[in-house]
């Protein structure tokens, strides 16, 4: 804080060189010296604002340094502007200067600080991956409005600072553990996606997670099943993928990390398709082992014509996106509570396979956008149970339960947050480290 105050004061002084000439009655030579020093201070702060902060920059990439510098520019703009107004009030009360000099100096100060703000805004707009597009558009068109810009810029600056801090923390941790290969498990890792998604090459279902696991020694593969099929059909596709991975790696077994419906697909493949000898462990993430009430409502309350229209549209769209024979209705039906009850009677845990599960919860509808905010309310209304926007906590517990993933405040952790769907940094929950710890634990257990 002391460094921040001193930097702000120094910059404000550098931008008030007209005042210093008149207040101190500087000679021509002394004035040019003050002007030169003021220009050097101003340019140094414009080019390397991050160097003036107290933050350790060692574990920041060039992008993060530039982004953090943008935060410093905007922060200094806000505090410096308030300091300047206070300074003017003191001078006017003291009657030290005339209005023409104050106005001329203020116009110069305003121009210089305007350029600081403009540069800071551009840095955040261009470099931040965490500031959402809506907020970027707001600041792009309204950053120049007094008072509003200070409020909103402070808001997005907090997001950008958190982004820099989280990313630098990840880099620091990776530097400390890179040689230990803490995610280098005995068996390869198969990551199985949930319903209504695919394993696309250019948009990873698991966000930034696989890259972090691979960096720490994990051997990662993907389920590659279609986006929406009955559990039985998805399980057949998983079996083919498991066989291929074992041939490719020469490993006798593999570990499965499965999200949402992918956990049901994996359980069926293990118990009913003979994969129990080829799967060492199954860890399910937010999987509806006991069904989802909202799926029952969707099929029971909505007119059949509406359900069929939605299904037809979905199936047509995902055929164009790579699915051979998507089946929206069969996928949703297998998520109902009645189907889950029958499924659990038929699909039993197999000896020799480690079953474990984990679940997150939203703290309020504001934890996620539509449609999770709506389904969160529906589940609360129908069952009055904590949930992640799609799955009740009581439905996700299977095998060894590893606990609830929770954070304080209104944010919570949604169904999509558990797979880093929006690549968003959440205070109190770093999703990449969560999976690193998960795989590290599997390694410690001998898997």
Tab-separated table of C-alpha atoms in Angstrom:
chain	number	residue	atom	x	y	z
A	1	UNK	CA	0.000	0.000	0.000
A	2	UNK	CA	2.855	2.366	0.828
A	3	UNK	CA	4.455	1.657	-2.533
A	4	UNK	CA	1.117	2.247	-4.263
A	5	UNK	CA	0.670	5.613	-2.492
A	6	UNK	CA	4.206	6.745	-3.288
A	7	UNK	CA	3.830	5.725	-6.949
A	8	UNK	CA	0.535	7.603	-7.258
A	9	UNK	CA	1.943	10.724	-5.619
A	10	UNK	CA	5.042	10.620	-7.858
A	11	UNK	CA	2.927	10.278	-11.001
A	12	UNK	CA	0.560	13.074	-9.966
A	13	UNK	CA	3.573	15.316	-9.319
A	14	UNK	CA	4.978	14.456	-12.746
A	15	UNK	CA	1.707	15.472	-14.420
A	16	UNK	CA	1.588	18.849	-12.614
A	17	UNK	CA	4.783	20.365	-13.987
A	18	UNK	CA	2.991	23.614	-14.930
A	19	UNK	CA	2.021	24.122	-11.291
A	20	UNK	CA	5.520	23.440	-10.007
A	21	UNK	CA	6.937	26.078	-12.355
A	22	UNK	CA	4.583	28.710	-10.961
A	23	UNK	CA	4.543	27.592	-7.307
A	24	UNK	CA	8.301	27.273	-7.048
A	25	UNK	CA	9.059	30.152	-9.430
A	26	UNK	CA	11.493	27.979	-11.377
A	27	UNK	CA	14.079	29.420	-13.691
A	28	UNK	CA	14.108	28.281	-17.309
A	29	UNK	CA	16.895	25.712	-16.792
A	30	UNK	CA	15.344	24.275	-13.641
A	31	UNK	CA	11.932	24.071	-15.362
A	32	UNK	CA	13.347	22.058	-18.270
A	33	UNK	CA	14.966	19.684	-15.782
A	34	UNK	CA	11.621	19.228	-13.968
A	35	UNK	CA	9.848	18.746	-17.293
A	36	UNK	CA	12.385	16.145	-18.450
A	37	UNK	CA	12.107	14.199	-15.180
A	38	UNK	CA	8.313	14.384	-15.351
A	39	UNK	CA	8.280	12.985	-18.892
A	40	UNK	CA	10.643	10.155	-17.940
A	41	UNK	CA	8.517	9.194	-14.907
A	42	UNK	CA	5.323	9.308	-16.968
A	43	UNK	CA	6.744	7.242	-19.854
A	44	UNK	CA	8.270	4.691	-17.471
A	45	UNK	CA	4.901	4.170	-15.813
A	46	UNK	CA	3.090	3.957	-19.170
A	47	UNK	CA	5.469	1.329	-20.562
A	48	UNK	CA	6.184	-0.736	-17.434
A	49	UNK	CA	3.385	-0.038	-14.925
A	50	UNK	CA	3.749	-3.512	-13.420
A	51	UNK	CA	7.291	-2.623	-12.313
A	52	UNK	CA	5.864	-0.012	-9.970
A	53	UNK	CA	3.677	-2.529	-8.109
A	54	UNK	CA	4.643	-4.618	-5.096
A	55	UNK	CA	3.622	-7.848	-6.817
A	56	UNK	CA	6.170	-10.626	-7.446
A	57	UNK	CA	6.311	-10.904	-11.245
A	58	UNK	CA	8.636	-13.912	-11.359
A	59	UNK	CA	5.868	-16.428	-12.025
A	60	UNK	CA	3.923	-14.357	-14.557
A	61	UNK	CA	3.941	-14.770	-18.323
A	62	UNK	CA	4.405	-11.742	-20.562
A	63	UNK	CA	0.623	-11.581	-21.116
A	64	UNK	CA	-0.068	-11.602	-17.390
A	65	UNK	CA	2.559	-8.927	-16.716
A	66	UNK	CA	0.987	-6.693	-19.343
A	67	UNK	CA	-2.486	-7.431	-17.965
A	68	UNK	CA	-1.422	-6.721	-14.406
A	69	UNK	CA	0.163	-3.517	-15.684
A	70	UNK	CA	-3.246	-2.568	-17.079
A	71	UNK	CA	-4.728	-3.053	-13.619
A	72	UNK	CA	-2.029	-0.786	-12.175
A	73	UNK	CA	-2.722	1.880	-14.799
A	74	UNK	CA	-6.435	1.928	-14.006
A	75	UNK	CA	-5.930	1.758	-10.274
A	76	UNK	CA	-3.462	4.631	-10.328
A	77	UNK	CA	-5.801	6.613	-12.594
A	78	UNK	CA	-8.603	6.374	-10.027
A	79	UNK	CA	-6.525	7.199	-6.962
A	80	UNK	CA	-4.486	9.821	-8.793
A	81	UNK	CA	-7.564	11.643	-10.037
A	82	UNK	CA	-8.975	11.870	-6.500
A	83	UNK	CA	-5.595	13.048	-5.188
A	84	UNK	CA	-5.474	15.745	-7.870
A	85	UNK	CA	-8.906	17.078	-6.932
A	86	UNK	CA	-7.873	17.201	-3.269
A	87	UNK	CA	-4.683	19.013	-4.236
A	88	UNK	CA	-6.629	21.623	-6.225
A	89	UNK	CA	-9.039	22.199	-3.345
A	90	UNK	CA	-6.100	22.926	-1.034
A	91	UNK	CA	-4.511	25.338	-3.522
A	92	UNK	CA	-7.768	27.195	-4.084
A	93	UNK	CA	-8.423	27.544	-0.360
A	94	UNK	CA	-4.882	28.776	0.175
A	95	UNK	CA	-5.263	31.205	-2.727
A	96	UNK	CA	-1.815	30.372	-4.038
A	97	UNK	CA	-2.605	30.319	-7.778
A	98	UNK	CA	-4.810	32.057	-10.291
A	99	UNK	CA	-7.597	30.367	-12.215
A	100	UNK	CA	-5.902	30.516	-15.653
A	101	UNK	CA	-2.888	28.588	-14.349
A	102	UNK	CA	-5.077	26.015	-12.580
A	103	UNK	CA	-7.212	25.484	-15.676
A	104	UNK	CA	-4.204	25.114	-17.973
A	105	UNK	CA	-2.542	22.678	-15.592
A	106	UNK	CA	-5.761	20.684	-15.132
A	107	UNK	CA	-6.244	20.310	-18.894
A	108	UNK	CA	-2.700	18.933	-19.244
A	109	UNK	CA	-3.221	16.632	-16.257
A	110	UNK	CA	-6.558	15.467	-17.670
A	111	UNK	CA	-5.016	14.613	-21.036
A	112	UNK	CA	-2.139	12.657	-19.489
A	113	UNK	CA	-4.380	10.710	-17.118
A	114	UNK	CA	-6.921	10.137	-19.898
A	115	UNK	CA	-4.151	8.382	-21.856
A	116	UNK	CA	-3.341	6.249	-18.788
A	117	UNK	CA	-6.957	5.177	-18.475
A	118	UNK	CA	-7.267	4.485	-22.198
A	119	UNK	CA	-4.172	2.301	-22.226
A	120	UNK	CA	-5.333	0.406	-19.134
A	121	UNK	CA	-8.772	-0.233	-20.654
A	122	UNK	CA	-7.224	-1.538	-23.866
A	123	UNK	CA	-4.923	-3.873	-21.950
A	124	UNK	CA	-7.844	-5.424	-20.062
A	125	UNK	CA	-10.035	-5.690	-23.170
A	126	UNK	CA	-7.332	-7.334	-25.265
A	127	UNK	CA	-5.501	-9.475	-22.714
A	128	UNK	CA	-8.008	-10.698	-20.115
A	129	UNK	CA	-9.563	-14.121	-20.665
A	130	UNK	CA	-11.725	-13.895	-17.549
A	131	UNK	CA	-13.616	-10.650	-18.210
A	132	UNK	CA	-16.762	-11.759	-20.024
A	133	UNK	CA	-17.679	-10.359	-23.423
A	134	UNK	CA	-20.717	-8.504	-22.037
A	135	UNK	CA	-18.596	-6.588	-19.557
A	136	UNK	CA	-16.011	-5.870	-22.243
A	137	UNK	CA	-18.692	-4.350	-24.462
A	138	UNK	CA	-19.989	-2.187	-21.606
A	139	UNK	CA	-16.563	-0.829	-20.789
A	140	UNK	CA	-15.705	-0.405	-24.489
A	141	UNK	CA	-18.623	1.964	-25.088
A	142	UNK	CA	-19.013	3.656	-21.689
A	143	UNK	CA	-15.516	3.836	-20.187
A	144	UNK	CA	-15.418	7.620	-20.715
A	145	UNK	CA	-18.470	8.419	-18.531
A	146	UNK	CA	-17.306	10.037	-15.242
A	147	UNK	CA	-18.097	8.234	-11.956
A	148	UNK	CA	-19.570	5.266	-13.834
A	149	UNK	CA	-16.196	4.449	-15.351
A	150	UNK	CA	-14.485	4.508	-11.941
A	151	UNK	CA	-17.107	2.114	-10.497
A	152	UNK	CA	-17.133	-0.285	-13.440
A	153	UNK	CA	-13.404	-0.187	-14.064
A	154	UNK	CA	-12.788	-1.130	-10.426
A	155	UNK	CA	-15.157	-4.055	-10.938
A	156	UNK	CA	-13.404	-5.512	-13.980
A	157	UNK	CA	-9.982	-4.710	-12.551
A	158	UNK	CA	-10.724	-7.065	-9.637
A	159	UNK	CA	-11.479	-9.829	-12.148
A	160	UNK	CA	-8.248	-9.187	-14.048
A	161	UNK	CA	-6.153	-9.112	-10.869
A	162	UNK	CA	-7.648	-12.418	-9.739
A	163	UNK	CA	-6.843	-13.867	-13.152
A	164	UNK	CA	-3.190	-12.843	-12.830
A	165	UNK	CA	-2.931	-14.139	-9.278
A	166	UNK	CA	-4.513	-17.518	-10.077
A	167	UNK	CA	-2.429	-18.067	-13.211
A	168	UNK	CA	0.812	-17.066	-11.498
A	169	UNK	CA	-0.056	-19.386	-8.607
A	170	UNK	CA	-0.558	-22.269	-11.053
A	171	UNK	CA	2.793	-21.537	-12.722
A	172	UNK	CA	4.495	-21.368	-9.337
A	173	UNK	CA	3.011	-24.697	-8.255
A	174	UNK	CA	3.920	-26.338	-11.564
A	175	UNK	CA	7.496	-25.126	-11.204
A	176	UNK	CA	7.664	-26.721	-7.750
A	177	UNK	CA	6.129	-30.087	-8.722
A	178	UNK	CA	7.065	-30.505	-12.403
A	179	UNK	CA	9.933	-32.943	-11.727
A	180	UNK	CA	7.819	-35.100	-9.392
A	181	UNK	CA	5.239	-36.070	-12.055
A	182	UNK	CA	2.593	-36.227	-9.352
A	183	UNK	CA	-0.099	-37.186	-11.898
A	184	UNK	CA	1.882	-40.001	-13.488
A	185	UNK	CA	-0.440	-42.823	-12.435
A	186	UNK	CA	0.148	-46.545	-12.854
A	187	UNK	CA	-2.707	-46.705	-15.369
A	188	UNK	CA	-3.730	-44.203	-18.106
A	189	UNK	CA	-6.535	-41.712	-17.435
A	190	UNK	CA	-9.730	-41.882	-19.514
A	191	UNK	CA	-11.869	-38.749	-19.207
A	192	UNK	CA	-15.515	-39.396	-20.102
A	193	UNK	CA	-17.800	-36.481	-20.968
A	194	UNK	CA	-21.447	-36.022	-20.025
A	195	UNK	CA	-24.635	-35.654	-22.040
A	196	UNK	CA	-25.212	-33.051	-24.786
A	197	UNK	CA	-21.498	-32.555	-25.447
A	198	UNK	CA	-18.771	-34.166	-27.514
A	199	UNK	CA	-14.996	-34.419	-27.321
A	200	UNK	CA	-14.253	-31.816	-29.969
A	201	UNK	CA	-10.686	-31.212	-31.037
A	202	UNK	CA	-10.860	-27.418	-30.854
A	203	UNK	CA	-13.122	-27.080	-27.814
A	204	UNK	CA	-12.096	-29.368	-24.988
A	205	UNK	CA	-15.036	-30.485	-22.832
A	206	UNK	CA	-12.716	-30.430	-19.815
A	207	UNK	CA	-11.428	-26.890	-20.358
A	208	UNK	CA	-7.934	-26.229	-19.016
A	209	UNK	CA	-7.870	-29.399	-16.905
A	210	UNK	CA	-6.244	-31.976	-19.280
A	211	UNK	CA	-3.367	-29.652	-20.144
A	212	UNK	CA	-2.598	-29.222	-16.438
A	213	UNK	CA	-2.769	-32.975	-15.815
A	214	UNK	CA	-0.491	-33.753	-18.756
A	215	UNK	CA	1.962	-31.087	-17.574
A	216	UNK	CA	2.186	-32.983	-14.286
A	217	UNK	CA	2.758	-36.393	-15.852
A	218	UNK	CA	-0.719	-37.789	-16.594
A	219	UNK	CA	-1.402	-39.919	-19.669
A	220	UNK	CA	-4.820	-38.580	-20.739
A	221	UNK	CA	-7.380	-39.985	-23.195
A	222	UNK	CA	-11.023	-39.154	-23.961
A	223	UNK	CA	-14.232	-41.202	-24.106
A	224	UNK	CA	-15.302	-39.896	-27.537
A	225	UNK	CA	-18.827	-41.275	-27.193
A	226	UNK	CA	-21.658	-39.446	-28.973
A	227	UNK	CA	-23.328	-36.512	-27.295
A	228	UNK	CA	-26.766	-38.029	-26.625
A	229	UNK	CA	-27.523	-41.732	-26.585
A	230	UNK	CA	-29.090	-44.208	-24.197
A	231	UNK	CA	-26.627	-45.242	-21.489
A	232	UNK	CA	-26.387	-48.741	-22.954
A	233	UNK	CA	-25.364	-47.415	-26.381
A	234	UNK	CA	-22.857	-44.913	-24.979
A	235	UNK	CA	-21.313	-47.724	-22.921
A	236	UNK	CA	-20.682	-49.749	-26.096
A	237	UNK	CA	-18.784	-46.818	-27.583
A	238	UNK	CA	-16.747	-46.513	-24.390
A	239	UNK	CA	-15.838	-50.180	-24.546
A	240	UNK	CA	-14.366	-49.746	-28.017
A	241	UNK	CA	-12.383	-46.733	-26.818
A	242	UNK	CA	-11.077	-48.585	-23.751
A	243	UNK	CA	-9.909	-51.495	-25.893
A	244	UNK	CA	-8.126	-49.137	-28.269
A	245	UNK	CA	-6.375	-47.242	-25.442
A	246	UNK	CA	-5.117	-50.444	-23.816
A	247	UNK	CA	-3.751	-51.708	-27.142
A	248	UNK	CA	-2.093	-48.351	-27.811
A	249	UNK	CA	-0.500	-48.007	-24.353
A	250	UNK	CA	0.095	-51.658	-23.522
A	251	UNK	CA	-1.437	-51.029	-20.095
A	252	UNK	CA	-3.522	-53.825	-18.502
A	253	UNK	CA	-6.106	-51.372	-17.098
A	254	UNK	CA	-7.031	-47.695	-16.979
A	255	UNK	CA	-8.598	-45.169	-14.607
A	256	UNK	CA	-11.845	-43.441	-15.581
A	257	UNK	CA	-12.757	-39.896	-14.577
A	258	UNK	CA	-16.369	-39.367	-15.663
A	259	UNK	CA	-18.623	-36.336	-15.471
A	260	UNK	CA	-22.428	-36.302	-15.291
A	261	UNK	CA	-24.081	-39.004	-17.468
A	262	UNK	CA	-20.595	-40.181	-18.384
A	263	UNK	CA	-20.469	-41.804	-14.946
A	264	UNK	CA	-23.540	-43.918	-15.796
A	265	UNK	CA	-22.081	-44.830	-19.196
A	266	UNK	CA	-18.882	-45.936	-17.461
A	267	UNK	CA	-20.676	-47.979	-14.787
A	268	UNK	CA	-22.634	-49.854	-17.466
A	269	UNK	CA	-19.478	-50.536	-19.490
A	270	UNK	CA	-17.723	-51.899	-16.395
A	271	UNK	CA	-20.570	-54.051	-15.064
A	272	UNK	CA	-22.472	-55.170	-18.174
A	273	UNK	CA	-19.950	-55.067	-21.002
A	274	UNK	CA	-17.056	-56.932	-19.392
A	275	UNK	CA	-14.800	-53.937	-18.766
A	276	UNK	CA	-14.380	-54.696	-15.039
A	277	UNK	CA	-11.118	-56.479	-15.785
A	278	UNK	CA	-9.838	-53.504	-17.762
A	279	UNK	CA	-10.834	-50.643	-15.462
A	280	UNK	CA	-8.903	-50.083	-12.243
A	281	UNK	CA	-10.970	-47.203	-10.879
A	282	UNK	CA	-14.005	-45.072	-11.661
A	283	UNK	CA	-14.289	-41.571	-10.232
A	284	UNK	CA	-17.612	-39.917	-10.997
A	285	UNK	CA	-17.999	-36.138	-10.962
A	286	UNK	CA	-21.547	-34.767	-10.351
A	287	UNK	CA	-23.123	-37.924	-11.779
A	288	UNK	CA	-26.897	-38.474	-11.250
A	289	UNK	CA	-26.647	-42.026	-9.908
A	290	UNK	CA	-30.158	-41.733	-8.478
A	291	UNK	CA	-31.600	-39.664	-11.305
A	292	UNK	CA	-32.732	-36.073	-11.838
A	293	UNK	CA	-36.244	-34.986	-10.972
A	294	UNK	CA	-36.163	-32.271	-13.641
A	295	UNK	CA	-35.819	-34.960	-16.315
A	296	UNK	CA	-39.026	-36.590	-15.063
A	297	UNK	CA	-40.819	-33.245	-15.225
A	298	UNK	CA	-39.520	-32.500	-18.703
A	299	UNK	CA	-40.954	-35.743	-20.048
A	300	UNK	CA	-44.154	-35.795	-17.982
A	301	UNK	CA	-45.333	-32.178	-18.064
A	302	UNK	CA	-44.296	-30.972	-21.496
A	303	UNK	CA	-46.578	-31.924	-24.430
A	304	UNK	CA	-45.210	-34.856	-26.418
A	305	UNK	CA	-45.183	-32.721	-29.570
A	306	UNK	CA	-42.873	-30.179	-27.884
A	307	UNK	CA	-40.478	-32.880	-26.623
A	308	UNK	CA	-40.362	-34.485	-30.065
A	309	UNK	CA	-39.750	-31.119	-31.735
A	310	UNK	CA	-36.853	-30.347	-29.379
A	311	UNK	CA	-35.453	-33.856	-29.893
A	312	UNK	CA	-35.703	-33.616	-33.666
A	313	UNK	CA	-33.959	-30.233	-33.717
A	314	UNK	CA	-31.201	-31.445	-31.385
A	315	UNK	CA	-30.611	-34.679	-33.310
A	316	UNK	CA	-30.455	-32.834	-36.632
A	317	UNK	CA	-27.991	-30.259	-35.300
A	318	UNK	CA	-25.635	-32.800	-33.702
A	319	UNK	CA	-25.608	-34.979	-36.796
A	320	UNK	CA	-24.045	-32.005	-38.540
A	321	UNK	CA	-21.599	-31.660	-35.625
A	322	UNK	CA	-20.335	-35.228	-35.889
A	323	UNK	CA	-22.791	-37.628	-34.187
A	324	UNK	CA	-23.800	-40.636	-36.286
A	325	UNK	CA	-27.180	-41.292	-34.640
A	326	UNK	CA	-27.930	-38.932	-31.716
A	327	UNK	CA	-30.969	-39.826	-29.588
A	328	UNK	CA	-32.050	-36.929	-27.384
A	329	UNK	CA	-35.105	-38.619	-25.850
A	330	UNK	CA	-33.302	-41.852	-24.896
A	331	UNK	CA	-30.521	-39.849	-23.226
A	332	UNK	CA	-32.982	-37.790	-21.158
A	333	UNK	CA	-35.101	-40.825	-20.242
A	334	UNK	CA	-32.048	-42.528	-18.731
A	335	UNK	CA	-31.644	-39.552	-16.380
A	336	UNK	CA	-35.084	-39.927	-14.770
A	337	UNK	CA	-35.431	-41.183	-11.197
A	338	UNK	CA	-37.378	-44.294	-12.232
A	339	UNK	CA	-34.769	-45.311	-14.825
A	340	UNK	CA	-32.053	-44.678	-12.246
A	341	UNK	CA	-33.794	-46.970	-9.758
A	342	UNK	CA	-33.979	-49.805	-12.309
A	343	UNK	CA	-30.427	-49.088	-13.472
A	344	UNK	CA	-29.007	-49.416	-9.947
A	345	UNK	CA	-30.782	-52.751	-9.453
A	346	UNK	CA	-29.235	-54.119	-12.624
A	347	UNK	CA	-25.825	-52.422	-12.797
A	348	UNK	CA	-23.942	-53.474	-9.663
A	349	UNK	CA	-20.450	-52.533	-8.550
A	350	UNK	CA	-17.837	-55.035	-9.633
A	351	UNK	CA	-15.171	-56.398	-7.268
A	352	UNK	CA	-11.656	-55.255	-8.010
A	353	UNK	CA	-12.761	-51.826	-9.238
A	354	UNK	CA	-12.421	-48.730	-7.042
A	355	UNK	CA	-15.618	-46.678	-7.145
A	356	UNK	CA	-15.483	-43.136	-5.803
A	357	UNK	CA	-17.487	-39.963	-6.344
A	358	UNK	CA	-17.486	-36.228	-5.749
A	359	UNK	CA	-20.140	-33.522	-5.990
A	360	UNK	CA	-20.356	-29.724	-6.011
A	361	UNK	CA	-23.177	-27.373	-5.127
A	362	UNK	CA	-24.441	-23.955	-6.122
A	363	UNK	CA	-25.108	-21.526	-3.284
A	364	UNK	CA	-27.760	-19.527	-5.152
A	365	UNK	CA	-29.284	-19.164	-8.648
A	366	UNK	CA	-26.617	-16.505	-9.278
A	367	UNK	CA	-23.943	-19.206	-9.221
A	368	UNK	CA	-24.611	-19.884	-12.905
A	369	UNK	CA	-26.462	-18.497	-15.902
A	370	UNK	CA	-29.461	-19.900	-17.727
A	371	UNK	CA	-30.527	-22.752	-17.848
A	372	UNK	CA	-28.758	-23.871	-14.640
A	373	UNK	CA	-30.186	-20.941	-12.695
A	374	UNK	CA	-33.687	-22.152	-13.643
A	375	UNK	CA	-33.121	-25.866	-12.971
A	376	UNK	CA	-31.478	-24.962	-9.649
A	377	UNK	CA	-34.749	-23.296	-8.601
A	378	UNK	CA	-36.800	-26.248	-9.863
A	379	UNK	CA	-34.776	-28.790	-7.894
A	380	UNK	CA	-34.977	-26.611	-4.778
A	381	UNK	CA	-38.735	-26.280	-5.197
A	382	UNK	CA	-39.384	-29.985	-5.813
A	383	UNK	CA	-36.893	-31.646	-3.502
A	384	UNK	CA	-35.570	-28.861	-1.251
A	385	UNK	CA	-32.094	-30.283	-1.588
A	386	UNK	CA	-28.722	-28.730	-2.365
A	387	UNK	CA	-27.703	-29.202	-5.992
A	388	UNK	CA	-25.363	-28.076	-8.763
A	389	UNK	CA	-28.090	-26.789	-11.063
A	390	UNK	CA	-28.785	-30.209	-12.581
A	391	UNK	CA	-27.996	-32.922	-10.061
A	392	UNK	CA	-29.018	-33.072	-6.366
A	393	UNK	CA	-26.159	-33.809	-3.978
A	394	UNK	CA	-28.042	-36.872	-2.715
A	395	UNK	CA	-28.045	-38.298	-6.253
A	396	UNK	CA	-24.300	-38.033	-6.821
A	397	UNK	CA	-22.966	-40.163	-3.982
A	398	UNK	CA	-21.658	-43.523	-5.163
A	399	UNK	CA	-18.915	-45.751	-3.798
A	400	UNK	CA	-16.359	-43.936	-1.665
A	401	UNK	CA	-17.685	-40.389	-1.408
A	402	UNK	CA	-14.849	-37.857	-1.481
A	403	UNK	CA	-17.018	-34.993	-0.240
A	404	UNK	CA	-18.766	-31.832	-1.375
A	405	UNK	CA	-16.948	-29.180	-3.389
A	406	UNK	CA	-18.089	-25.892	-1.870
A	407	UNK	CA	-17.044	-22.250	-1.652
A	408	UNK	CA	-18.289	-19.475	0.596
A	409	UNK	CA	-20.488	-16.642	-0.618
A	410	UNK	CA	-23.194	-16.595	-3.288
A	411	UNK	CA	-21.079	-18.036	-6.117
A	412	UNK	CA	-21.050	-21.760	-5.465
A	413	UNK	CA	-19.785	-24.399	-7.913
A	414	UNK	CA	-22.160	-25.402	-10.708
A	415	UNK	CA	-22.415	-28.525	-12.864
A	416	UNK	CA	-20.459	-26.771	-15.621
A	417	UNK	CA	-17.835	-25.316	-13.276
A	418	UNK	CA	-16.701	-28.843	-12.387
A	419	UNK	CA	-15.423	-29.342	-15.936
A	420	UNK	CA	-14.101	-25.792	-16.364
A	421	UNK	CA	-16.808	-25.198	-18.975
A	422	UNK	CA	-16.415	-21.422	-19.041
A	423	UNK	CA	-12.675	-21.366	-18.213
A	424	UNK	CA	-13.549	-19.112	-15.281
A	425	UNK	CA	-11.393	-18.485	-12.214
A	426	UNK	CA	-13.545	-18.891	-9.096
A	427	UNK	CA	-12.415	-17.481	-5.764
A	428	UNK	CA	-11.854	-20.374	-3.347
A	429	UNK	CA	-11.861	-23.096	-6.024
A	430	UNK	CA	-9.113	-23.721	-8.553
A	431	UNK	CA	-10.517	-26.456	-10.799
A	432	UNK	CA	-7.175	-27.457	-12.335
A	433	UNK	CA	-5.580	-28.052	-8.950
A	434	UNK	CA	-8.696	-29.948	-7.869
A	435	UNK	CA	-8.141	-32.525	-10.631
A	436	UNK	CA	-4.383	-32.588	-10.037
A	437	UNK	CA	-5.091	-33.518	-6.408
A	438	UNK	CA	-7.667	-36.092	-7.555
A	439	UNK	CA	-5.188	-37.846	-9.855
A	440	UNK	CA	-2.412	-37.475	-7.287
A	441	UNK	CA	-4.637	-39.330	-4.814
A	442	UNK	CA	-5.238	-42.130	-7.320
A	443	UNK	CA	-1.486	-42.449	-7.747
A	444	UNK	CA	-0.959	-42.645	-3.976
A	445	UNK	CA	-3.544	-45.451	-3.830
A	446	UNK	CA	-1.573	-47.472	-6.343
A	447	UNK	CA	-3.721	-46.824	-9.395
